Structures are given as structure tokens and as C-alpha cells.
Short mmCIF file of C-alpha atoms in Angstrom, two decimals:
data_model
loop_
_atom_site.label_atom_id
_atom_site.label_comp_id
_atom_site.label_asym_id
_atom_site.label_seq_id
_atom_site.Cartn_x
_atom_site.Cartn_y
_atom_site.Cartn_z
CA MET A 1 0.00 0.00 0.00
CA THR A 2 1.43 3.36 -1.02
CA ASP A 3 1.43 6.37 1.26
CA THR A 4 -1.21 8.00 -0.94
CA GLU A 5 -3.43 4.93 -0.59
CA CYS A 6 -2.78 4.91 3.15
CA LEU A 7 -4.00 8.50 3.46
CA GLU A 8 -7.07 7.65 1.37
CA LEU A 9 -7.87 4.74 3.66
CA LEU A 10 -7.49 6.81 6.84
CA ARG A 11 -9.60 9.64 5.43
CA TRP A 12 -12.32 7.09 4.62
CA ALA A 13 -12.10 5.36 7.98
CA ALA A 14 -11.85 8.37 10.29
CA PRO A 15 -15.43 9.71 10.13
CA ARG A 16 -16.91 6.20 10.08
CA LEU A 17 -14.95 4.94 13.11
CA GLY A 18 -14.96 8.12 15.19
CA LEU A 19 -11.26 8.69 14.58
CA ARG A 20 -9.07 11.66 13.67
CA TYR A 21 -6.83 10.77 10.76
CA GLU A 22 -4.34 13.55 11.57
CA GLY A 23 -3.50 11.66 14.76
CA PHE A 24 -2.00 8.85 12.66
CA ARG A 25 0.56 11.13 10.98
CA ARG A 26 3.56 9.51 12.64
CA VAL A 27 2.24 5.95 12.77
CA ARG A 28 0.18 5.58 9.61
CA GLY A 29 2.84 3.36 8.03
CA GLN A 30 2.48 0.90 10.90
CA VAL A 31 -1.31 0.89 10.59
CA CYS A 32 -1.34 0.57 6.80
CA LYS A 33 1.15 -2.30 6.82
CA ARG A 34 -1.37 -4.20 8.93
CA VAL A 35 -4.19 -3.27 6.60
CA GLY A 36 -2.11 -4.26 3.58
CA ARG A 37 -1.56 -7.70 5.10
CA ARG A 38 -5.30 -7.95 5.79
CA ILE A 39 -6.16 -7.08 2.18
CA LYS A 40 -3.74 -9.72 0.93
CA ALA A 41 -5.15 -12.32 3.31
CA LEU A 42 -8.67 -11.61 2.09
CA GLY A 43 -7.61 -11.94 -1.54
CA VAL A 44 -9.06 -8.52 -2.33
CA VAL A 45 -7.47 -6.79 -5.32
CA GLY A 46 -6.54 -3.21 -4.47
CA LEU A 47 -7.70 -0.57 -2.03
CA PRO A 48 -10.87 0.45 -3.96
CA ALA A 49 -12.19 -3.09 -3.74
CA TYR A 50 -11.41 -3.22 -0.02
CA LEU A 51 -13.24 0.09 0.57
CA GLU A 52 -16.24 -1.32 -1.29
CA ARG A 53 -16.23 -4.31 1.03
CA LEU A 54 -16.00 -2.07 4.09
CA GLU A 55 -19.07 -0.16 2.94
CA VAL A 56 -21.26 -3.28 3.08
CA ASP A 57 -19.53 -5.48 5.69
CA PRO A 58 -19.83 -4.27 9.32
CA ALA A 59 -17.71 -7.19 10.54
CA GLU A 60 -14.82 -6.13 8.32
CA ARG A 61 -15.22 -2.57 9.51
CA ALA A 62 -14.75 -3.85 13.07
CA VAL A 63 -11.57 -5.60 11.93
CA LEU A 64 -10.32 -2.34 10.44
CA ASP A 65 -11.08 -0.54 13.69
CA ALA A 66 -8.89 -3.04 15.53
CA LEU A 67 -6.11 -2.65 12.97
CA CYS A 68 -6.12 1.11 13.58
CA ARG A 69 -5.23 0.73 17.26
CA VAL A 70 -1.70 1.91 18.02
CA THR A 71 -0.13 0.31 21.08
CA ILE A 72 3.15 1.90 22.09
CA SER A 73 3.79 1.64 25.80
CA ARG A 74 6.59 1.43 28.33
CA PHE A 75 7.12 1.75 32.05
CA TYR A 76 7.32 5.24 33.61
CA ARG A 77 6.59 6.83 30.24
CA ASP A 78 6.83 10.64 30.47
CA GLN A 79 8.92 10.68 33.64
CA GLY A 80 7.87 14.19 34.66
CA VAL A 81 4.25 13.11 34.93
CA PHE A 82 4.99 10.25 37.32
CA ASP A 83 7.46 12.37 39.29
CA ALA A 84 4.74 14.99 39.81
CA LEU A 85 2.19 12.33 40.77
CA ARG A 86 4.61 10.89 43.31
CA GLU A 87 5.27 14.31 44.80
CA PRO A 88 3.26 16.44 45.44
CA LEU A 89 0.01 15.58 43.65
CA LEU A 90 -1.04 12.12 44.81
CA PRO A 91 0.04 12.73 48.42
CA GLN A 92 -2.24 15.78 48.41
CA VAL A 93 -5.07 13.70 46.97
CA MET A 94 -4.54 10.98 49.56
CA GLU A 95 -4.40 13.44 52.45
CA ALA A 96 -7.75 14.84 51.33
CA ALA A 97 -9.17 11.34 51.00
CA ARG A 98 -7.88 10.39 54.45
CA ALA A 99 -9.56 13.47 55.92
CA ARG A 100 -12.86 12.13 54.55
CA GLY A 101 -12.23 8.76 56.16
CA GLU A 102 -11.18 7.00 52.95
CA ARG A 103 -8.37 4.45 52.88
CA VAL A 104 -8.42 3.36 49.22
CA LEU A 105 -6.63 5.03 46.30
CA ARG A 106 -8.78 4.38 43.21
CA VAL A 107 -7.07 4.60 39.81
CA TRP A 108 -8.19 3.93 36.24
CA SER A 109 -5.73 3.28 33.40
CA ALA A 110 -7.66 3.73 30.13
CA GLY A 111 -6.02 2.13 27.11
CA CYS A 112 -3.58 0.16 29.25
CA ALA A 113 -2.16 -1.89 26.33
CA SER A 114 0.09 -4.68 27.69
CA GLY A 115 0.12 -3.39 31.25
CA GLU A 116 3.14 -1.13 31.52
CA GLU A 117 1.15 1.88 32.74
CA PRO A 118 -0.98 0.22 35.46
CA TYR A 119 2.01 -1.70 36.78
CA THR A 120 3.98 1.57 36.88
CA VAL A 121 1.20 2.97 39.06
CA ALA A 122 1.31 -0.14 41.26
CA ALA A 123 5.06 0.26 41.77
CA LEU A 124 4.65 3.98 42.46
CA PHE A 125 1.96 3.26 45.04
CA HIS A 126 3.81 0.50 46.88
CA LEU A 127 7.31 1.98 46.74
CA GLY A 128 6.70 5.72 46.43
CA LEU A 129 3.50 6.37 48.38
CA ARG A 130 2.68 3.56 50.77
CA PRO A 131 5.60 4.29 53.12
CA ARG A 132 3.82 7.59 53.86
CA PHE A 133 0.31 6.12 53.67
CA PRO A 134 0.55 2.61 55.20
CA ASP A 135 -3.17 2.65 55.96
CA PHE A 136 -4.10 2.86 52.26
CA ARG A 137 -4.60 0.15 49.69
CA LEU A 138 -4.75 0.42 45.88
CA GLU A 139 -7.72 -0.38 43.64
CA LEU A 140 -6.76 -0.06 39.98
CA VAL A 141 -8.98 -0.72 36.97
CA ALA A 142 -7.07 -1.13 33.68
CA THR A 143 -9.05 -1.22 30.44
CA ASP A 144 -8.20 -1.82 26.80
CA ALA A 145 -10.17 -2.77 23.69
CA ASP A 146 -7.61 -5.42 22.66
CA ALA A 147 -8.14 -8.75 24.43
CA SER A 148 -4.77 -10.14 23.30
CA LEU A 149 -2.92 -7.20 24.84
CA LEU A 150 -4.80 -7.70 28.08
CA GLU A 151 -3.66 -11.33 28.21
CA ARG A 152 -0.06 -10.11 27.98
CA ALA A 153 -0.80 -7.58 30.70
CA ARG A 154 -2.17 -10.24 33.02
CA ARG A 155 1.08 -12.21 32.60
CA GLY A 156 3.01 -9.24 33.95
CA CYS A 157 6.34 -10.32 32.41
CA TYR A 158 8.53 -8.00 30.34
CA ARG A 159 11.90 -7.70 28.66
CA ARG A 160 14.35 -5.54 30.58
CA PRO A 161 14.52 -2.73 27.94
CA THR A 162 10.82 -2.03 28.54
CA LEU A 163 11.69 -1.19 32.15
CA ARG A 164 14.66 1.08 31.48
CA GLU A 165 12.85 4.30 32.54
CA LEU A 166 11.53 2.82 35.79
CA PRO A 167 13.75 3.68 38.80
CA SER A 168 16.29 0.87 39.02
CA GLU A 169 15.60 0.23 42.70
CA TRP A 170 11.92 -0.27 41.88
CA VAL A 171 12.82 -2.83 39.22
CA ASP A 172 14.90 -4.78 41.73
CA GLU A 173 12.16 -4.62 44.35
CA ALA A 174 9.05 -5.25 42.25
CA PHE A 175 10.26 -7.79 39.66
CA THR A 176 11.84 -11.20 39.68
CA PRO A 177 13.77 -12.82 36.78
CA GLN A 178 11.99 -15.67 35.00
CA GLY A 179 13.30 -17.24 31.81
CA GLY A 180 14.84 -14.16 30.27
CA GLU A 181 12.04 -11.84 31.40
CA LEU A 182 11.31 -9.83 34.51
CA CYS A 183 7.95 -10.68 36.08
CA LEU A 184 6.02 -8.58 38.55
CA ARG A 185 5.89 -10.03 42.05
CA PRO A 186 2.42 -11.12 43.26
CA GLU A 187 2.07 -8.37 45.88
CA TYR A 188 2.30 -5.71 43.16
CA ARG A 189 -0.64 -7.26 41.30
CA GLU A 190 -3.03 -6.96 44.24
CA GLY A 191 -5.99 -4.71 43.62
CA LEU A 192 -5.57 -4.70 39.80
CA ASP A 193 -8.58 -5.47 37.63
CA PHE A 194 -8.01 -5.82 33.86
CA ARG A 195 -11.12 -5.38 31.69
CA CYS A 196 -11.72 -5.53 27.94
CA GLU A 197 -13.58 -2.30 27.21
CA ASP A 198 -13.59 0.20 24.35
CA LEU A 199 -13.29 3.72 25.73
CA ARG A 200 -15.74 5.02 23.11
CA GLN A 201 -18.46 2.65 24.27
CA ARG A 202 -18.03 1.79 27.92
CA MET A 203 -16.23 3.10 31.00
CA PRO A 204 -15.86 1.76 34.55
CA GLU A 205 -17.80 3.50 37.27
CA GLY A 206 -16.02 6.06 39.40
CA PRO A 207 -15.17 7.93 41.36
CA PHE A 208 -11.42 7.72 40.75
CA HIS A 209 -8.64 9.70 42.39
CA LEU A 210 -6.53 9.35 39.24
CA VAL A 211 -7.52 8.66 35.63
CA LEU A 212 -4.76 8.05 33.08
CA CYS A 213 -6.07 8.45 29.53
CA ARG A 214 -2.84 8.89 27.60
CA ASN A 215 -2.07 8.63 23.89
CA VAL A 216 -5.46 7.22 22.96
CA ALA A 217 -8.53 9.46 23.00
CA PHE A 218 -6.85 12.82 22.56
CA THR A 219 -4.61 11.63 19.73
CA TYR A 220 -6.71 9.24 17.66
CA PHE A 221 -10.35 10.05 18.37
CA ALA A 222 -12.38 12.60 16.39
CA ARG A 223 -12.82 15.95 18.13
CA SER A 224 -16.51 15.35 18.76
CA VAL A 225 -15.69 11.99 20.35
CA GLN A 226 -12.92 13.60 22.40
CA ARG A 227 -15.40 16.05 23.89
CA GLU A 228 -17.79 13.24 24.78
CA VAL A 229 -15.01 11.16 26.31
CA LEU A 230 -13.65 14.10 28.32
CA ALA A 231 -17.06 14.87 29.80
CA ARG A 232 -17.46 11.25 30.88
CA LEU A 233 -13.93 11.13 32.31
CA LEU A 234 -14.59 14.23 34.42
CA GLU A 235 -17.81 12.67 35.71
CA ARG A 236 -15.71 9.81 37.05
CA LEU A 237 -13.17 11.94 38.89
CA ALA A 238 -13.36 12.31 42.65
CA PRO A 239 -13.69 15.99 43.72
CA GLU A 240 -9.91 16.38 44.01
CA GLY A 241 -9.13 13.73 41.37
CA LEU A 242 -6.49 14.03 38.66
CA LEU A 243 -6.61 13.40 34.92
CA ALA A 244 -3.39 12.56 33.03
CA ILE A 245 -3.18 12.73 29.23
CA GLY A 246 -0.24 12.17 26.89
CA ALA A 247 2.73 14.52 26.85
CA HIS A 248 2.07 15.48 23.23
CA GLU A 249 -1.71 15.63 23.52
CA SER A 250 -4.04 18.51 24.21
CA LEU A 251 -7.63 18.65 25.37
CA PRO A 252 -10.33 19.97 23.01
CA GLU A 253 -10.06 23.73 22.57
CA ASP A 254 -13.50 24.34 24.06
CA ALA A 255 -12.98 22.00 27.02
CA ARG A 256 -14.74 23.19 30.16
CA GLY A 257 -14.71 22.04 33.74
CA VAL A 258 -10.99 21.25 33.80
CA ALA A 259 -7.82 23.12 34.81
CA ARG A 260 -4.12 22.34 34.85
CA ALA A 261 -2.81 20.78 38.05
CA ALA A 262 0.99 20.98 37.55
CA GLY A 263 2.10 23.82 35.31
CA ALA A 264 2.74 22.73 31.74
CA LEU A 265 2.59 19.01 32.52
CA PRO A 266 -0.40 17.16 30.99
CA LEU A 267 -2.10 16.79 34.37
CA PHE A 268 -5.51 18.29 35.12
CA HIS A 269 -8.17 18.49 37.78
CA ARG A 270 -11.76 19.60 37.74
CA ASP A 271 -11.84 23.38 38.00
CA ASP A 272 -14.78 23.46 40.38
CA VAL A 273 -12.53 22.33 43.24
CA GLY A 274 -8.93 22.71 44.29
CA ILE A 275 -6.53 20.09 45.53
#
């Protein structure tokens, strides 16, 4: 598939799948290689014939939607975000929760891919926060639309390069070597609930003290879908809760009910309350 054909495909798919084709600028080659392999496997001759099939075949359109998912993840991605969560943001959130009599930190990782993000949060909680908050426990819901990625996440085993941005002492403490991989110790899996859910269709119930929705909705979804998703995310935030998006993402221009929580970092809270 040529680059011109790739752009034609994405322009066709975007409005029909609730996507924003500009978000694929850097990764469209990866997506279109997958689609090219799919076209070959189907025995369809050329992109026009494949587009004709998509027009009349909802099942194939669902396959295309899956092929458009971009899953790039690693531990402690965007270090400044996790540093700010570790100190001062989440301690402030937990102090406020403790004052209300709460003893559970509730987190949602939306678009968790193969688990690097939720397990980063688990390590941060156990090794960065729990020494100060020994009376708290973690409840973390991690969702993704790709069932195969979730199976990898549930294994909790990774190659060492994936962990290179995680503090080295956390790697030594939270992981154990197994057959050429590093696998998360059982105590760091406690309180984690992996669910197969498409962010555009279904969300877990809140309230959450932290929602991580990074490099999914605000990169690849159409602007109208972004606004809908943002409104539903804010509904699920606790009064002092935090929303994290990707370092290169921005919220819709007309976004209301949200304010920055840490300067220029992609961290936000509802603007009807302070932390």
C-alpha cells in the first residue's frame, strides 16, 4: 500500500470509526502495513475493492477498527508526569481522602495496552507512596479494547529494555527474573482489575482519584468523540481527582470544567474544586 493509498484509507475510515486521521501522521505506516496484510489475506485486489467491502460489511469494519489501534507503551513513560504524581500531587489527593475517612486510592488506566502503565502505578503506590500512607490500599482498573494485549498484561512479564525508565531500585524490588524476562511479584498485582472495554463505548464506574487516559482518546479520536469522552472522564473523577493525558496531547479547545494541576505538565483536575 502506497502512502497516498494509506491516506485515502485513513480519510475514509476516520469519520466512520470516530477517529481523527491527523493523529495517525507519525504511525500511519504501521497501521497501513497491517491493513495491507489484511487485504492480501482476504484476496481482495486493491484498495478500492477493499473500501467497497468495508461499505457493506460491518464485521470487516470492526476488523479495520482493531487494525487502527496503536499500542506503544513502556514503564514510567513521560517521567515528569509520574514524578509529579509521586510528589506532590497524589500525596495531596490521599491526604484529602484520608480526611474524609477513605483508605483506598482508586485509579483507572484507560487504554492500558500490555500493562506497563498500570504496573507503573502499582510500583509507584507501593514503593513511592505507601511508606507515607501505610493505611491505604490500591484499587486499579485497567481497560483496553484489545483482548490479546490484556492477556499479555495479566502475565506481567517484560523484557528488561521495557523497564529502562523505571527507577532501578523499583525494578529490583518489584520484579523477579523468570526465563529471560522480569515478572512482577504477586504483591504488586493486588488490587488490579483488567477489563476488555472500548473507551468510546463503555467506562468503569467512578469515582477515581486518578484517571490516566494517555495517547489514545486525545490523539486518535475525532474531536466530537474527544469532547464526549472528556465529559465522561470528568464525571468519574473524585472531587480532588487528577486526569493525566499524553505529553504530546491537548484537550479539546473548548474544554470546560478542567484546569491544569501541575504547570505545563499534561495533568488536570476539575476546575470546580482545588486540591
